Coordinates of C-alpha atoms and ligand atoms in Angstrom, one line a residue:
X1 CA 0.0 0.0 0.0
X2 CA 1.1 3.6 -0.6
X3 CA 2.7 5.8 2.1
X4 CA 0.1 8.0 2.3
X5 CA -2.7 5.7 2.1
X6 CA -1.2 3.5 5.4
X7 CA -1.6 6.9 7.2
X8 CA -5.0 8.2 6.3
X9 CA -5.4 4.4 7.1
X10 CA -3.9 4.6 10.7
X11 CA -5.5 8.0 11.2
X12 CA -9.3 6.6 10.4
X13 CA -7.9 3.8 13.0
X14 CA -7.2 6.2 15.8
X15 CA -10.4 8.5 14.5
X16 CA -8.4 11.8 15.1
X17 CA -10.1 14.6 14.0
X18 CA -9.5 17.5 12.2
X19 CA -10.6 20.1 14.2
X20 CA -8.3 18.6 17.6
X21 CA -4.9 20.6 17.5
X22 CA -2.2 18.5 17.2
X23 CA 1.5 19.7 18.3
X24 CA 3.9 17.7 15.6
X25 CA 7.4 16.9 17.9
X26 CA 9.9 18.0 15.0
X27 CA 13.5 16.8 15.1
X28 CA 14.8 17.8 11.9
X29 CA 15.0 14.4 10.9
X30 CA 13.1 12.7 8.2
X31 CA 10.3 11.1 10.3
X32 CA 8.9 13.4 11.6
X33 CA 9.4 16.2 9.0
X34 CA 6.8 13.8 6.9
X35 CA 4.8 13.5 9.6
X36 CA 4.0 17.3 9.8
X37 CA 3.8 17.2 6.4
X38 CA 1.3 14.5 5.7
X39 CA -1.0 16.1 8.4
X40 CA -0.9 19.4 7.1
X41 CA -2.1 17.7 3.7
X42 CA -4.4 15.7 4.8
X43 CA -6.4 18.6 6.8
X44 CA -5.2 18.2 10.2
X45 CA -5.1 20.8 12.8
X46 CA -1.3 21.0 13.1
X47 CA 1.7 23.4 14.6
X48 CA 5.4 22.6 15.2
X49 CA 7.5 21.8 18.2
X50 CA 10.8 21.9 17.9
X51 CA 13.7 21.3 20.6
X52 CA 16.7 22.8 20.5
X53 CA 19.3 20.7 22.6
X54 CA 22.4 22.7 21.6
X55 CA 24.6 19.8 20.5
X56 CA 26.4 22.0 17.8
X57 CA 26.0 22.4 14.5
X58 CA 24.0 19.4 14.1
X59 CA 21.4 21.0 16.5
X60 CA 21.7 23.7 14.2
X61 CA 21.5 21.8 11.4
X62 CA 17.9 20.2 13.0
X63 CA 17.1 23.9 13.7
X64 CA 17.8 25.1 10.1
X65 CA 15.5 22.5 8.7
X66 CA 12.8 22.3 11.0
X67 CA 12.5 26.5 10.4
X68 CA 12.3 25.5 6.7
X69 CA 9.9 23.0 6.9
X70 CA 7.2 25.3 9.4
X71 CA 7.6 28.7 7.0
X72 CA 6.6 26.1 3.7
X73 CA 3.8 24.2 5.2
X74 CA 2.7 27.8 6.9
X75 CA 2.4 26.3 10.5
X76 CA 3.7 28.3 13.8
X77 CA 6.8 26.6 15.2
X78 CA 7.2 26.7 18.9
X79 CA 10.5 26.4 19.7
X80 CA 12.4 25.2 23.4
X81 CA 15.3 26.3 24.2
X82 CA 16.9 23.6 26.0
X83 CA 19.7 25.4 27.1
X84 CA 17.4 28.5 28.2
X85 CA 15.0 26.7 30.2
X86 CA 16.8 23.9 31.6
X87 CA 20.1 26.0 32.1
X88 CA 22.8 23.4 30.1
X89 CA 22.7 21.5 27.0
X90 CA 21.8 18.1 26.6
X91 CA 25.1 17.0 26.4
X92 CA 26.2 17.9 29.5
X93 CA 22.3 16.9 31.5
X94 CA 23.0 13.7 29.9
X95 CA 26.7 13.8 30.9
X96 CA 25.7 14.7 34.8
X97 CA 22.9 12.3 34.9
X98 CA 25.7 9.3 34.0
X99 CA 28.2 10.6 36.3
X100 CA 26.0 9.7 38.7
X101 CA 23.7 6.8 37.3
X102 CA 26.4 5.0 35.1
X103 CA 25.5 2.3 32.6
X104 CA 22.3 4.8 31.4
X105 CA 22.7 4.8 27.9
X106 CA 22.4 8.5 26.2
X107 CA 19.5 7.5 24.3
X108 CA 17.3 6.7 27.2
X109 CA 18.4 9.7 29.3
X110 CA 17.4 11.9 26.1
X111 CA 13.9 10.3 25.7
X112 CA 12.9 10.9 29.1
X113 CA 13.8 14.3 29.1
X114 CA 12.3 14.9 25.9
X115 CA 8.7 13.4 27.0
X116 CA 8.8 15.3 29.9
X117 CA 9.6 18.8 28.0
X118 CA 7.1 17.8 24.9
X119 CA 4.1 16.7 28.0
X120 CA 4.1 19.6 30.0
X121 CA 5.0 22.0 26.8
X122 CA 2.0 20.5 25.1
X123 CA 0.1 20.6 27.9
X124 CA 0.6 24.7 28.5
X125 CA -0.2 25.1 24.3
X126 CA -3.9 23.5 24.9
X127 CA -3.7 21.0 22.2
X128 CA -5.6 17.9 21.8
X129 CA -2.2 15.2 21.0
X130 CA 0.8 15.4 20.6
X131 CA 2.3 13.7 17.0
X132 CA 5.9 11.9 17.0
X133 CA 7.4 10.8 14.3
X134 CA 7.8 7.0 15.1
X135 CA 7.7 4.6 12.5
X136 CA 7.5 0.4 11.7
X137 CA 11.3 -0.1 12.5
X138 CA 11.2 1.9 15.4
X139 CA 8.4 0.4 16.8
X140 CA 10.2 -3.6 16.2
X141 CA 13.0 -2.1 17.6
X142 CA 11.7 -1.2 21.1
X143 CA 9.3 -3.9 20.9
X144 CA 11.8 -6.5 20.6
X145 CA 14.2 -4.9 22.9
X146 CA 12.0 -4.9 25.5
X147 CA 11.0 -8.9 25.3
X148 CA 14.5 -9.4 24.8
X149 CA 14.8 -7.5 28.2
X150 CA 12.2 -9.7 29.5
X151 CA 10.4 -6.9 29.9
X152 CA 7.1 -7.3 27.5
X153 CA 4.8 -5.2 30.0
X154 CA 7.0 -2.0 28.6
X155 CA 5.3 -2.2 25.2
X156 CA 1.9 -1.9 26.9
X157 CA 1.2 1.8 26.1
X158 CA 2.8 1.6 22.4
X159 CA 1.1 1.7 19.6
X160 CA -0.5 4.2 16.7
X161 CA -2.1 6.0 19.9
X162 CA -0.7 5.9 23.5
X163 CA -3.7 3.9 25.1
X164 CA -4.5 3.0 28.8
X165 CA -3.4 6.3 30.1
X166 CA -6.3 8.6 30.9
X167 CA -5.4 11.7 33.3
X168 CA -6.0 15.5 32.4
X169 CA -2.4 16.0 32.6
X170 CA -1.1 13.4 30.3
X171 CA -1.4 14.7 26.7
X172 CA -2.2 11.6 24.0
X173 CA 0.6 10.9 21.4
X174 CA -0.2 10.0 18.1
X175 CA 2.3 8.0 15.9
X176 CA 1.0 8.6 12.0
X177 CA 4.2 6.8 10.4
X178 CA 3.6 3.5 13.0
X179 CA 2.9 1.1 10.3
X180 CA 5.5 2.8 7.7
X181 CA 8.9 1.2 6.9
X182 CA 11.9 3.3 7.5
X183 CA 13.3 2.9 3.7
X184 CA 9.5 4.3 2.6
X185 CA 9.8 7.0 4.5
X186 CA 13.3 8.1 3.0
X187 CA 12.3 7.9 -0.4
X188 CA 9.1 9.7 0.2
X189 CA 10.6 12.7 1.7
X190 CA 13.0 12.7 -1.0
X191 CA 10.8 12.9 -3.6
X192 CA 9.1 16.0 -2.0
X193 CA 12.1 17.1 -1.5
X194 CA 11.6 17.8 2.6
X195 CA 14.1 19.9 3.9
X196 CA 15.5 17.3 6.5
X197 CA 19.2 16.1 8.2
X198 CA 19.4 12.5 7.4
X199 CA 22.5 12.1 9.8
X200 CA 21.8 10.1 12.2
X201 CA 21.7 11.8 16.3
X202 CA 25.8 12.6 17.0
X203 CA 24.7 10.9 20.1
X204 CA 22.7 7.8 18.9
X205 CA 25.2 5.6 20.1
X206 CA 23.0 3.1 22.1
X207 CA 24.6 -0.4 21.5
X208 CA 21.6 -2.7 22.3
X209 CA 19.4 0.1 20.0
X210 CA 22.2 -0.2 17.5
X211 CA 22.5 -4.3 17.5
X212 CA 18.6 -4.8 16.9
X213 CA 18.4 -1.4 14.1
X214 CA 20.5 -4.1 12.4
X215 CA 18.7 -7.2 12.4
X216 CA 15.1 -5.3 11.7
X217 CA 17.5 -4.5 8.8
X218 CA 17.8 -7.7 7.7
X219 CA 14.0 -8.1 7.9
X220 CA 11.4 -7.9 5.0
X221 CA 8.7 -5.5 4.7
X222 CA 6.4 -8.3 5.1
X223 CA 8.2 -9.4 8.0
X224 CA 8.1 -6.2 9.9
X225 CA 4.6 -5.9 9.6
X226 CA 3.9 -9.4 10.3
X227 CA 5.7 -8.3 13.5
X228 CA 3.5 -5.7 14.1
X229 CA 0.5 -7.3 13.8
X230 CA 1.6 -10.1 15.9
X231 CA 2.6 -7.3 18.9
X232 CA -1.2 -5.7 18.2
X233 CA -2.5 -9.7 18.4
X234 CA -0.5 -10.2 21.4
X235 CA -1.4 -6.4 23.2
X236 CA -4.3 -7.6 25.1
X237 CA -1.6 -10.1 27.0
X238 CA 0.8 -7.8 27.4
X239 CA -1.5 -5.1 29.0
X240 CA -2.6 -7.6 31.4
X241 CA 1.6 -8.1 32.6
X242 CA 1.2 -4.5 33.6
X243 CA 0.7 -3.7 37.4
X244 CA -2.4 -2.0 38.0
X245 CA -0.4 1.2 39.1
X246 CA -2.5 4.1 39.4
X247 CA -1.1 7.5 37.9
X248 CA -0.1 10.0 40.6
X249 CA 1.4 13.3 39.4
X250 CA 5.6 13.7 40.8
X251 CA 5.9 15.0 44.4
X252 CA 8.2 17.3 43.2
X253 CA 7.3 18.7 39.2
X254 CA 3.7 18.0 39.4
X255 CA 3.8 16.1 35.7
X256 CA 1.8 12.6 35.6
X257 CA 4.1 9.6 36.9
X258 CA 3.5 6.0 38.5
X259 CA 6.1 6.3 41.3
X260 CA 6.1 9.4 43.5
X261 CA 8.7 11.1 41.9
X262 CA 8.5 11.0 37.9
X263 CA 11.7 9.4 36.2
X264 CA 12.8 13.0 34.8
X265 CA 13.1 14.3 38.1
X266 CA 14.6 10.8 39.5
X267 CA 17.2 11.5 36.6
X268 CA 17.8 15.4 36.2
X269 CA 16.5 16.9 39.5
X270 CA 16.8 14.5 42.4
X271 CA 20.5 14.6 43.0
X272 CA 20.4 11.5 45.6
Ligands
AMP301 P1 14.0 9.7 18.4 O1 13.8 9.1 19.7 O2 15.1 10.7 18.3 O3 14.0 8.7 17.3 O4 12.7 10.6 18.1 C1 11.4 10.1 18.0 C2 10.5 11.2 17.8 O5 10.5 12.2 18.8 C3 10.8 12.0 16.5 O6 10.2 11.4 15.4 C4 10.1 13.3 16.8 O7 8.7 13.3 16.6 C5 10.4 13.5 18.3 N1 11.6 14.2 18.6 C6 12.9 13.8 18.6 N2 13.8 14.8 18.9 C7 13.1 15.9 19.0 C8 13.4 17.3 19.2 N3 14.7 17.7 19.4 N4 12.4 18.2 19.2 C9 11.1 17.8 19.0 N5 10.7 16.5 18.8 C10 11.7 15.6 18.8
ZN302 ZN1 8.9 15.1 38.3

């Protein structure tokens, strides 16, 4: 099936609607960069969020693009100034949080922070969902990482739409590209010639991440989404794995998180 028919697809799946505002998570990288633009095609209710981690000139280089992409489609970016608002690049957050947590890989440390920044950010804009770029090999990725973890429970809230998590301070996130294949996505934002950095995150350099990006390489298409359907079979089990953990908000940042104290704060702010 076509790229763009898989989304309109996915997006009649998850019934989003076009008058919901959606906040499109921009990196500067490919995926999401067709995301926001598929969206903005397709109808959708859609601005930018873009943030800056000052990690040099590629950050600059995500910057560039993601400025480019926002003034063509004719969206408002809204941009966060890592460095600003959180007083140090993430480099050196990341950096600090090792020092003292070692054997957290960058990766990790990044994605917590960035959920954290895009919840509450998203939350403080009044939209409806927030839209990440995510695609099929992602998804495998962490899915199989996670049972290879023996740790299936953490794929319980994945999927095109975050499910199981209702609280007025936990904004939905929406992944349009979920069922796409990486190699799709390339080509597609290539021949619509997307203003997007296809190197890969300076930091990216997540072994285990690395290791299974290269066996879901060696994967067909068919195979991948055989996967995927096989984890949306399987979902119903998995969610059951989960504890029945109600969601508090963090004792000391107020955001939505199952233990007292939210992992972003367990990471960046609690210095114990
Ligand atoms: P990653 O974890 O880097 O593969 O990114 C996954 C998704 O998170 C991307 O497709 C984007 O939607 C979002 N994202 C990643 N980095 C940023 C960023 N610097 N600013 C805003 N959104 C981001
Ligand atoms: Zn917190």
């Amino acid at each position: 099936m076509e790229l763009e028919q898989k989304v309109k697809q996915t997006l009649r799946k998850i019934k989003l609607n076009k008058r919901e505002k959606i906040l499109v998570a921009l990196s500067g990288g490919k995926d999401s960069c067709v995301t926001a633009y598929l969206l903005k095609k397709l109808g959708y209710n859609i601005e930018g969020f873009h943030i800056y981690l000052g990690m040099g000139k590629y950050s600059e280089r995500c910057l560039k693009a993601v400025k480019e992409l926002c003034e063509n489609l004719g969206i408002k970016l809204h941009l966060y100034d890592i460095k600003k608002e959180m007083g140090s690049s993430m480099c050196y957050i990341r950096a600090k949080v090792q020092h003292e947590k070692k054997g957290l890989k960058n990766c990790a440390i990044c994605g917590v922070i960035k959920k954290w920044i895009m919840n509450r950010e998203a939350r403080k804009l009044k939209v409806n969902k927030i839209a990440t770029g995510h695609n099929l090999d992602d998804e495998i990725q962490t899915f199989l990482m996670n049972i290879f973890k023996g740790s299936p429970e953490l794929s319980a809230n994945s999927g095109a739409i975050t499910q199981n998590v209702k609280d007025k301070k936990f904004i939905t996130r929406i992944k349009p590209l979920f069922y796409v294949d990486e190699k799709d996505i390339k080509k597609y934002s290539k021949e619509k010639k997307l203003p997007v950095v296809y190197e890969k995150c300076p930091c990216a350099l997540d072994s285990y991440r690395i290791q299974m990006r290269e066996f879901v390489n060696t994967l067909t298409k068919k195979q991948k989404e055989n996967v995927i359907k096989n984890f949306e079979k399987l979902l119903p089990k998995i969610k059951k794995l989960k504890s029945k953990e109600k969601l508090n908000y963090c004792e000391i940042c107020g955001e939505p998180s199952r233990k007292k104290i939210c992992r972003m704060c367990e990471l960046v702010r609690n210095k114990n």
